PDB file of C-alpha atoms in Angstrom:
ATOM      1  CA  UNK A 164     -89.179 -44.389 -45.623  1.00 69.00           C
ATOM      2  CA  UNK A 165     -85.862 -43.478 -47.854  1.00 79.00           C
ATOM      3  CA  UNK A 166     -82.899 -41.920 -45.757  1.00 90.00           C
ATOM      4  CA  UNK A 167     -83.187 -37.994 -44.898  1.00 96.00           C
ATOM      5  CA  UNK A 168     -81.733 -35.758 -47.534  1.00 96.00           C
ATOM      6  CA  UNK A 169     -78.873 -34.156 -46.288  1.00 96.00           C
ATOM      7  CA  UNK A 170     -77.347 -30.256 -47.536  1.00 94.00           C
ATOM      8  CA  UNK A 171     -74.710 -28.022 -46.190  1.00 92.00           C
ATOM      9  CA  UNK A 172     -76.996 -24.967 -46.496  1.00 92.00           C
ATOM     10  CA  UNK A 173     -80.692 -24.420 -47.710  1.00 92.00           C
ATOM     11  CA  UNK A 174     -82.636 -20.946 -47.618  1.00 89.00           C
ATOM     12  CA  UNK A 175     -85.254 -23.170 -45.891  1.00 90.00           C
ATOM     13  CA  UNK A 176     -85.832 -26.962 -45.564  1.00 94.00           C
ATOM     14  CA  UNK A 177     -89.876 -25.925 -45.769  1.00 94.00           C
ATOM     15  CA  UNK A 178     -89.468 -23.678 -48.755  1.00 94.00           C
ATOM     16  CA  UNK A 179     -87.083 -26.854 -50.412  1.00 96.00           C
ATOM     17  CA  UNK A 180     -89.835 -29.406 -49.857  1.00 96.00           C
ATOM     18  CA  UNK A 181     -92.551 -26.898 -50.848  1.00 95.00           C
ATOM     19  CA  UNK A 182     -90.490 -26.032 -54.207  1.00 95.00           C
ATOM     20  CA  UNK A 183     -90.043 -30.057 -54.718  1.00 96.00           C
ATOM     21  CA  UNK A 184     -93.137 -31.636 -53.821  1.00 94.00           C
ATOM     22  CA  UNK A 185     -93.968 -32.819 -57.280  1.00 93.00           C
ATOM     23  CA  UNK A 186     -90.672 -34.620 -57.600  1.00 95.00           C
ATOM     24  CA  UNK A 187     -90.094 -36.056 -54.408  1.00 96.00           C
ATOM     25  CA  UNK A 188     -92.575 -38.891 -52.752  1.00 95.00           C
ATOM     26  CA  UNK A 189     -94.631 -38.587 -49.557  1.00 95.00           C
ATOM     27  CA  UNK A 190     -92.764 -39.361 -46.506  1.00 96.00           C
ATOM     28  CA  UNK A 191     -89.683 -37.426 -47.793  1.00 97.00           C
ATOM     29  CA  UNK A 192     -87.223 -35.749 -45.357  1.00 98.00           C
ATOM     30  CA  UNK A 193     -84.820 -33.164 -45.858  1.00 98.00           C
ATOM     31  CA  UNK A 194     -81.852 -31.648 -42.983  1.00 97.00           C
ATOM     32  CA  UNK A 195     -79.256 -29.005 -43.346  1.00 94.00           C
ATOM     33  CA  UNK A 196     -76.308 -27.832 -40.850  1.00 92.00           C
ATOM     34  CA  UNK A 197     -77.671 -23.611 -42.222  1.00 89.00           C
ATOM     35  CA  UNK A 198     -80.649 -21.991 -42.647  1.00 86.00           C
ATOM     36  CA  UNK A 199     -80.019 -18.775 -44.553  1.00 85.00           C
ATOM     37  CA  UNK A 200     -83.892 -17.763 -44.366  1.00 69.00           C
ATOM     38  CA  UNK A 201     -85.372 -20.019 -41.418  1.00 58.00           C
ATOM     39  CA  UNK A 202     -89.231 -18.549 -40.452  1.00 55.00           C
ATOM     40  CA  UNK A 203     -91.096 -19.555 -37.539  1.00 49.00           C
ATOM     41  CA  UNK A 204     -94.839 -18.894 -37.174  1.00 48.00           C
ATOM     42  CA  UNK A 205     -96.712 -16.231 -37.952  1.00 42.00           C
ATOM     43  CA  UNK A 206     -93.490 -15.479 -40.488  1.00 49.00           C
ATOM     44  CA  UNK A 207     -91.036 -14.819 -37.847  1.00 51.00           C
ATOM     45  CA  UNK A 208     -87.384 -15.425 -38.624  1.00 53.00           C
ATOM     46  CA  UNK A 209     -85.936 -18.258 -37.034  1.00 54.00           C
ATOM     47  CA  UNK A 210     -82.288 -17.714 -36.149  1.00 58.00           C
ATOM     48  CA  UNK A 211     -80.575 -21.546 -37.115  1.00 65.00           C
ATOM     49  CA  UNK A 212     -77.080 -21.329 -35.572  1.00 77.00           C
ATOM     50  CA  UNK A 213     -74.366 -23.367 -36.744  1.00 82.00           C
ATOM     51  CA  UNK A 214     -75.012 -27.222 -34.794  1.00 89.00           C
ATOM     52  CA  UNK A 215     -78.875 -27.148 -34.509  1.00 92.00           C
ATOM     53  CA  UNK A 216     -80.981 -29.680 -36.314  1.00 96.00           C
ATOM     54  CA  UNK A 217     -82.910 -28.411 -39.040  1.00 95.00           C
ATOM     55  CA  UNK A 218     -85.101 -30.372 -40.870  1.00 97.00           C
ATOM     56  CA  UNK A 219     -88.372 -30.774 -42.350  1.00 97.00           C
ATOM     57  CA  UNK A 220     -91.274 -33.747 -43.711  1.00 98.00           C
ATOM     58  CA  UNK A 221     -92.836 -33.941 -46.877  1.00 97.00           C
ATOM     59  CA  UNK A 222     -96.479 -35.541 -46.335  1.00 96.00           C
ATOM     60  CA  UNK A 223     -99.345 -35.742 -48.795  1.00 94.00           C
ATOM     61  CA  UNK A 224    -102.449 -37.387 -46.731  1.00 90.00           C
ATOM     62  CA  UNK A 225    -105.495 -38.565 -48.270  1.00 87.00           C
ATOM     63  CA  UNK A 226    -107.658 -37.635 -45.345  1.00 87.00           C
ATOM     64  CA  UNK A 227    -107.387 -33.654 -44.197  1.00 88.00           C
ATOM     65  CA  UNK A 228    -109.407 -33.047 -41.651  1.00 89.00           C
ATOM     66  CA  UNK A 229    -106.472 -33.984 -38.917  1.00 91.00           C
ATOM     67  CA  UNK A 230    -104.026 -31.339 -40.413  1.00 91.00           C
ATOM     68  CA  UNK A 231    -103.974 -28.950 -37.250  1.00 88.00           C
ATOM     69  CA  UNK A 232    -102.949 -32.035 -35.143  1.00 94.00           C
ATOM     70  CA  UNK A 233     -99.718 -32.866 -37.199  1.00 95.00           C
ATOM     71  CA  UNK A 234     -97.834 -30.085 -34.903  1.00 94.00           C
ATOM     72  CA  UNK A 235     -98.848 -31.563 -32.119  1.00 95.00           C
ATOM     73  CA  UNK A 236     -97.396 -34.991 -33.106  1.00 96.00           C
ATOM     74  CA  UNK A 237     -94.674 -33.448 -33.550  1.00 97.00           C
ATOM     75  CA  UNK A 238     -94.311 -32.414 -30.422  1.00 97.00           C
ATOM     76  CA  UNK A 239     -94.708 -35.394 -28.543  1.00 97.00           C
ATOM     77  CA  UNK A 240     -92.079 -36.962 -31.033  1.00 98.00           C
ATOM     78  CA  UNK A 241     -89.444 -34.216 -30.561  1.00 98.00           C
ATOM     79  CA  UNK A 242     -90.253 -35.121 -26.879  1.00 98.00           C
ATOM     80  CA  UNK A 243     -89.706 -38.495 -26.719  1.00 98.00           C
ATOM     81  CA  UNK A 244     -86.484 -38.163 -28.613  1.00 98.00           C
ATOM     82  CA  UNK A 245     -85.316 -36.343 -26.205  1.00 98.00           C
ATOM     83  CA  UNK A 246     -86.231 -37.984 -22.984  1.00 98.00           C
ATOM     84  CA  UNK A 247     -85.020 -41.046 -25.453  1.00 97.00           C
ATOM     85  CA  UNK A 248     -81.493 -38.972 -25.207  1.00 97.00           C
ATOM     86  CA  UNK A 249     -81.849 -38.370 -21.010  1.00 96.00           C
ATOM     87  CA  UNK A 250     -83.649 -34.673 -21.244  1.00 97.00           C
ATOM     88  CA  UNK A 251     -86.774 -34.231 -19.084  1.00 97.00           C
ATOM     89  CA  UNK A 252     -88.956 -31.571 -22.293  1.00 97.00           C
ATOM     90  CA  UNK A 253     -92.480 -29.826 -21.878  1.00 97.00           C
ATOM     91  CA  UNK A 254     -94.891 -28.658 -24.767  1.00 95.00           C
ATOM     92  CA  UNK A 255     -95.510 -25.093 -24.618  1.00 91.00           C
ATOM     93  CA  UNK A 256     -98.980 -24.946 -26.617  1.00 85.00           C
ATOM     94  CA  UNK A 257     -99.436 -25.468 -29.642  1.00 81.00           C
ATOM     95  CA  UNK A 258     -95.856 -25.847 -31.269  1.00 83.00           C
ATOM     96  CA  UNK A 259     -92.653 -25.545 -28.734  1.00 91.00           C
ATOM     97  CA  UNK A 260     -90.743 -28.059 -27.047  1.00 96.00           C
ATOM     98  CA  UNK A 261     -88.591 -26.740 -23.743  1.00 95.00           C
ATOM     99  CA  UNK A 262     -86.250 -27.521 -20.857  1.00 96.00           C
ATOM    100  CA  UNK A 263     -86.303 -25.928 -17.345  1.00 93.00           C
ATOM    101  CA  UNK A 264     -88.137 -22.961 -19.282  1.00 91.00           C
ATOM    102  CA  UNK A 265     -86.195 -22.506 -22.407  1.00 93.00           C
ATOM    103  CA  UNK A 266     -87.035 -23.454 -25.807  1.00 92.00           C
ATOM    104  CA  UNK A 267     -85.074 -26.090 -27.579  1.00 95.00           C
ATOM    105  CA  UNK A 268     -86.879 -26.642 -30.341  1.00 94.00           C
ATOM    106  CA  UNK A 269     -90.048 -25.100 -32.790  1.00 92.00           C
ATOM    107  CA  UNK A 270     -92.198 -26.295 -35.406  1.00 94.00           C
ATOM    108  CA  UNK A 271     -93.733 -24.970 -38.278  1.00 92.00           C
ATOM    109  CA  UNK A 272     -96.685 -26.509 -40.400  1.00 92.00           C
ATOM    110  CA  UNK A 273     -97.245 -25.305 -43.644  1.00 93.00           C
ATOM    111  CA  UNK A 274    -100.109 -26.281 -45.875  1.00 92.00           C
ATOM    112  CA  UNK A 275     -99.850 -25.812 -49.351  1.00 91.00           C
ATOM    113  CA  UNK A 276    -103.065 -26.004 -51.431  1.00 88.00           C
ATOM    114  CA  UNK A 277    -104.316 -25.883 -55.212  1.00 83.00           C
ATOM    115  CA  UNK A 278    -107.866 -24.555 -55.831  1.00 80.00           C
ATOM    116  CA  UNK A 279    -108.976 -25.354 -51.749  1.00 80.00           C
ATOM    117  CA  UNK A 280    -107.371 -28.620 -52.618  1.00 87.00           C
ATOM    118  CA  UNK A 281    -104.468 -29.226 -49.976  1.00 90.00           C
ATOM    119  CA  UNK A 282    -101.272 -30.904 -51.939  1.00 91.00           C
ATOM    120  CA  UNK A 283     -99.215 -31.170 -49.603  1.00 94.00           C
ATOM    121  CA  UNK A 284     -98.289 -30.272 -45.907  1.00 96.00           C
ATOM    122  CA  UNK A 285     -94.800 -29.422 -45.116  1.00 97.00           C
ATOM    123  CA  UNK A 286     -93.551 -29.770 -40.911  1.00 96.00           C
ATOM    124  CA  UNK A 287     -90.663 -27.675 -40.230  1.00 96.00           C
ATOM    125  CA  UNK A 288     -88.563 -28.414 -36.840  1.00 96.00           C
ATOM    126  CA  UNK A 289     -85.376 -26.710 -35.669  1.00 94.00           C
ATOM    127  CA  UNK A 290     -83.635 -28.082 -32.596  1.00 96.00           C
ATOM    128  CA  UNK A 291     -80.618 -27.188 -30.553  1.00 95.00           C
ATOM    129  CA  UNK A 292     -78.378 -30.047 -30.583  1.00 96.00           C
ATOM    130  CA  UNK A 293     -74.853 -28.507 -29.957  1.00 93.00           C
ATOM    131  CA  UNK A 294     -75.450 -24.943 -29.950  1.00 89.00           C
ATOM    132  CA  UNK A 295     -73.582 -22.526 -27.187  1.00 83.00           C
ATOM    133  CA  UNK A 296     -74.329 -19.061 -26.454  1.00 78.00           C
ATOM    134  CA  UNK A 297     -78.262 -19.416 -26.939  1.00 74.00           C
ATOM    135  CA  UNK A 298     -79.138 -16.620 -24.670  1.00 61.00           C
ATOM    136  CA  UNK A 299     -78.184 -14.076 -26.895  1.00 55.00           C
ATOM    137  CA  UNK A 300     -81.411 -14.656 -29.413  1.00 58.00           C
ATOM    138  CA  UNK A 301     -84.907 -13.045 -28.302  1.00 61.00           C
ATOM    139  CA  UNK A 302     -86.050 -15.672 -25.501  1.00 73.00           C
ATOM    140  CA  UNK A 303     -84.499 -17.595 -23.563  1.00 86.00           C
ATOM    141  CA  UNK A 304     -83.423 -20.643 -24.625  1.00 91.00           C
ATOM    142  CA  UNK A 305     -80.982 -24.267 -24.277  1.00 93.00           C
ATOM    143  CA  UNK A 306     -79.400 -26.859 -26.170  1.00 94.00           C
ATOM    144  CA  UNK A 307     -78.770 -30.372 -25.952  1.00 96.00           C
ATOM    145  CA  UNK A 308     -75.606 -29.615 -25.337  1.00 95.00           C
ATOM    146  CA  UNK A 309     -75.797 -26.783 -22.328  1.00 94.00           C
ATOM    147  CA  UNK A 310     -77.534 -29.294 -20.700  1.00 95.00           C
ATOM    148  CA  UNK A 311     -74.675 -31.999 -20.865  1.00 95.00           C
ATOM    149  CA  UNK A 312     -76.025 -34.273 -23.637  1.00 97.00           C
ATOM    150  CA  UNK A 313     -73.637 -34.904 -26.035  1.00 96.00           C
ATOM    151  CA  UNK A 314     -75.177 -36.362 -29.469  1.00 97.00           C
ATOM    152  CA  UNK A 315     -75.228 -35.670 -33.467  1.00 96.00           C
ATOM    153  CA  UNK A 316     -77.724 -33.921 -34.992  1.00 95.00           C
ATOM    154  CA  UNK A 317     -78.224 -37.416 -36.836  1.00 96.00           C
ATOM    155  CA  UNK A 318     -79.250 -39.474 -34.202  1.00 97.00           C
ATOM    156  CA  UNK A 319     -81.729 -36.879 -32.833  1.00 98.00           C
ATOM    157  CA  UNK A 320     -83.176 -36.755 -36.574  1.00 98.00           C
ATOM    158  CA  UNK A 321     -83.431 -40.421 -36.433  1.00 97.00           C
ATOM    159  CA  UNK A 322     -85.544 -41.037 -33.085  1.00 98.00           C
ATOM    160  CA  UNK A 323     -87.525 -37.634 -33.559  1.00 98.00           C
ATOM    161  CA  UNK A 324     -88.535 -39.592 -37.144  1.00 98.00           C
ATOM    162  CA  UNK A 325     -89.161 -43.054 -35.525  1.00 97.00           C
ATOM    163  CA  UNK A 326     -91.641 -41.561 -33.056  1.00 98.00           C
ATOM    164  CA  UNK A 327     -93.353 -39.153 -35.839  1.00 97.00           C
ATOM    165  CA  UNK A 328     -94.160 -42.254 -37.992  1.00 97.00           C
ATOM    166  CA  UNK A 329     -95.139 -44.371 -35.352  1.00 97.00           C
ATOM    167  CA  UNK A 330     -97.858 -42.339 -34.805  1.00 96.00           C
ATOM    168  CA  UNK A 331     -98.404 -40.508 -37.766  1.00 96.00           C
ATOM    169  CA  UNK A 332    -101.364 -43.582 -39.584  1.00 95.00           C
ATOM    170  CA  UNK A 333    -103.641 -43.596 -36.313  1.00 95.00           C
ATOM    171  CA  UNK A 334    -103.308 -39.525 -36.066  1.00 95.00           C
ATOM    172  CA  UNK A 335    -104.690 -39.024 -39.320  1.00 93.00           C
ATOM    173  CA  UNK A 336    -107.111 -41.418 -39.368  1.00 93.00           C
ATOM    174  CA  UNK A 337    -108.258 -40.748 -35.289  1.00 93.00           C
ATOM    175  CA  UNK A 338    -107.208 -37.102 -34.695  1.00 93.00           C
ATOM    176  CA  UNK A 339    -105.429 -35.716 -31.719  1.00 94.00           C
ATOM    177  CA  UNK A 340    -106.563 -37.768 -29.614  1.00 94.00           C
ATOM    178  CA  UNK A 341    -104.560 -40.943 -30.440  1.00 96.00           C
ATOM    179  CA  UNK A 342    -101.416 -38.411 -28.991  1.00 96.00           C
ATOM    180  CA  UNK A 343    -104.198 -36.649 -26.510  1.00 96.00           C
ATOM    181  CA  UNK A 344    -102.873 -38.327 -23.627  1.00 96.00           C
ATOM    182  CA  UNK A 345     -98.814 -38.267 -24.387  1.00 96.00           C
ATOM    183  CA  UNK A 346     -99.336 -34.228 -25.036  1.00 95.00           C
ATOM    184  CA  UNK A 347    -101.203 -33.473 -21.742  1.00 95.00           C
ATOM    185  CA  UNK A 348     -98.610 -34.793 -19.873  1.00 94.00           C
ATOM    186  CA  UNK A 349     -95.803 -32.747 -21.249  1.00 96.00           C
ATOM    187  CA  UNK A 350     -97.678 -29.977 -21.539  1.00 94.00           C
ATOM    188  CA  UNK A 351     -96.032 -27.392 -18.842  1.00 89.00           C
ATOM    189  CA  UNK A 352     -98.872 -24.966 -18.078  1.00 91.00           C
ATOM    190  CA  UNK A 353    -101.611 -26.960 -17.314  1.00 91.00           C
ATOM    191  CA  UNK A 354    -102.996 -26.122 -14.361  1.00 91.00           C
ATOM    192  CA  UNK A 355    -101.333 -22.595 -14.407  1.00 91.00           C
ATOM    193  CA  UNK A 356    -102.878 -19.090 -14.308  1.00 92.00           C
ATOM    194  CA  UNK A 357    -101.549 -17.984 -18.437  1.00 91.00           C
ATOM    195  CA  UNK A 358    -102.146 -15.277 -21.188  1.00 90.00           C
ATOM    196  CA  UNK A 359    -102.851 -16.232 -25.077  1.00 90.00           C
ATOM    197  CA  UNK A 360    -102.143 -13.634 -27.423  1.00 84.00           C
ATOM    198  CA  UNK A 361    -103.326 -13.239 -31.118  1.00 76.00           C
ATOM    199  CA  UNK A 362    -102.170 -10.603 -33.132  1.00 73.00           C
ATOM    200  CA  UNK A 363    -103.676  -7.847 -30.868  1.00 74.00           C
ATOM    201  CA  UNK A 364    -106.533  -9.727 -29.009  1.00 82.00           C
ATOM    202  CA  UNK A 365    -105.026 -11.270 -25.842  1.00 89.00           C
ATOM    203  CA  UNK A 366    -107.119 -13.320 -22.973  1.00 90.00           C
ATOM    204  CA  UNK A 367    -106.143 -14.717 -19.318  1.00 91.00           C
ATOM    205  CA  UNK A 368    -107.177 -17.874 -17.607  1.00 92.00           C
ATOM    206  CA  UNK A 369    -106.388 -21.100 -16.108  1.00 95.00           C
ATOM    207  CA  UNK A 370    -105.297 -23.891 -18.693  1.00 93.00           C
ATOM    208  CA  UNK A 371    -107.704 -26.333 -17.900  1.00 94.00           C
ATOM    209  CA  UNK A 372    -107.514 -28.788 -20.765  1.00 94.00           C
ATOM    210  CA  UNK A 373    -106.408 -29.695 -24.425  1.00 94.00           C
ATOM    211  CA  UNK A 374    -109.623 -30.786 -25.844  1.00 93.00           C
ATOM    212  CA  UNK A 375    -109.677 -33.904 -28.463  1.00 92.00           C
ATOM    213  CA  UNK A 376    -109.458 -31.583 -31.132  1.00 92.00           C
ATOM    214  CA  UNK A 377    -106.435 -30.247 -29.610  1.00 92.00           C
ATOM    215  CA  UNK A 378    -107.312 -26.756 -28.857  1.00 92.00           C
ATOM    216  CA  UNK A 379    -106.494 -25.181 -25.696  1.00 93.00           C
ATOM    217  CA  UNK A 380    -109.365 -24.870 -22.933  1.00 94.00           C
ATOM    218  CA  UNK A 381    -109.162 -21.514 -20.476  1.00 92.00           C
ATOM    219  CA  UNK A 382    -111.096 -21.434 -17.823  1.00 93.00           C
ATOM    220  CA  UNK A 383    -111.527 -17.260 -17.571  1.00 91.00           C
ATOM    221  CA  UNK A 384    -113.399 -14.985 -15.031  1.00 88.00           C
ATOM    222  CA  UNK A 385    -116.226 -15.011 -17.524  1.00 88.00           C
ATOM    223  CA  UNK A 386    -116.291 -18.697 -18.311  1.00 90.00           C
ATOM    224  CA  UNK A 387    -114.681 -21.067 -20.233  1.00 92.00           C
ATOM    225  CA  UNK A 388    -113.046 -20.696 -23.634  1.00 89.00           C
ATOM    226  CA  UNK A 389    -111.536 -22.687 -26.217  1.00 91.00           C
ATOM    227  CA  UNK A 390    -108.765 -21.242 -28.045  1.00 89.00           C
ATOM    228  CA  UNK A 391    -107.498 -22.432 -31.094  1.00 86.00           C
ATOM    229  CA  UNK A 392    -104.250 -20.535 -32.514  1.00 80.00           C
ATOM    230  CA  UNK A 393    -102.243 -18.136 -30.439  1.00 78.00           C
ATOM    231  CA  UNK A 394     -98.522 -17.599 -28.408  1.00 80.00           C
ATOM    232  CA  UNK A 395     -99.050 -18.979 -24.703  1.00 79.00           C
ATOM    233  CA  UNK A 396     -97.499 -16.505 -22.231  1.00 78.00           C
ATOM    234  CA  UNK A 397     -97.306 -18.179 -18.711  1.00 67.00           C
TER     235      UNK A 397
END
């Protein structure tokens, strides 16, 4: 794969790679020090401080029918970057990565699609690398750096792209669960009594699994459910 593109300030590394797609070739990787329009899911804005990582993949697969999974991959990558840099991070289901409890890093898949013909899909990440002074956004949160690991934003880029690609040709010719294994044991909640809300529908259980299709499995007072998009409350 070519070298990560590299720019001072972008509205949004997705939107850039959306914009480009045409023009630049699958595999292509863009990072910026400033996001001036950063969105997390469901269109939330995603404050990128000044010495986060923000950066984003350009992938155009042949086969679609893994697309929901490519989060998920991320995830373990951003993962084992970071225990790659000393940090002990959990998945919070389906797209966060945190420490002790606080998020330090999100994802954001975007599809884009011509006629019900996918072009291209577009994985957003944003992690705090040397960031101070995280608890003043809306959760609470950490940084590399709070938690006395001192890197670049560079070499987290690099092993966070190393892992995705290692597993990126059996994911989307397998599925989730060629990662199935790697994601259930950094996945924090398992086990625990946790709420999943969507839009206004919310429902309790027990997370009992991550199936092979990676959706979550509650186990509820009226049975079991399998849940497929939603913010995981513990």
């Amino acid at each position: 794969m070519q070298p990560p593109i590299h720019f001072e300030e972008l509205d949004s590394t997705n939107t850039y790679l959306k914009n480009n797609r045409a023009l630049l070739p699958p595999g292509t990787a863009v990072y910026t020090d400033r996001q001036t329009a950063g969105r997390g899911r469901f269109n939330r804005k995603w404050v990128s401080q000044e010495g986060g990582l923000y950066f984003s993949i350009l992938l155009k697969p042949k086969d679609t029918r893994f697309l929901a999974n490519l989060t998920q991959l991320m995830a373990v990558s951003v993962c084992r970057a970071l225990e790659e840099l000393g940090a002990d991070p959990k998945i919070k289901w389906p797209n966060d990565v945190q420490i002790n409890a606080q998020k330090i890093c999100g994802i954001l898949s975007e599809a884009v699609t011509d006629k019900d013909r996918v072009e291209a899909v577009v994985i957003g990440v944003g992690i705090n690398v040397a960031q101070e002074g995280l608890n003043k956004i809306d959760q609470p949160a950490t940084s590399l750096k709070e938690l006395g690991i001192n890197t670049t934003k560079e070499r987290v880029l690099d092993l966070v792209l190393e892992a995705f690609w290692q597993g990126y040709p059996s994911l989307t010719e397998n599925g989730f669960k060629t990662v199935r294994a790697d994601f259930l044991k950094r996945f924090a909640a398992l086990g625990k009594e946790v709420t999943v809300k969507n839009g206004e529908k919310t429902i309790s259980g027990t997370a009992q699994d991550v199936s092979a299709k990676g959706t979550l499995i509650l186990r509820t007072a009226s049975g079991t459910e399998e849940i497929y998009i939603g913010d995981l409350i513990v």
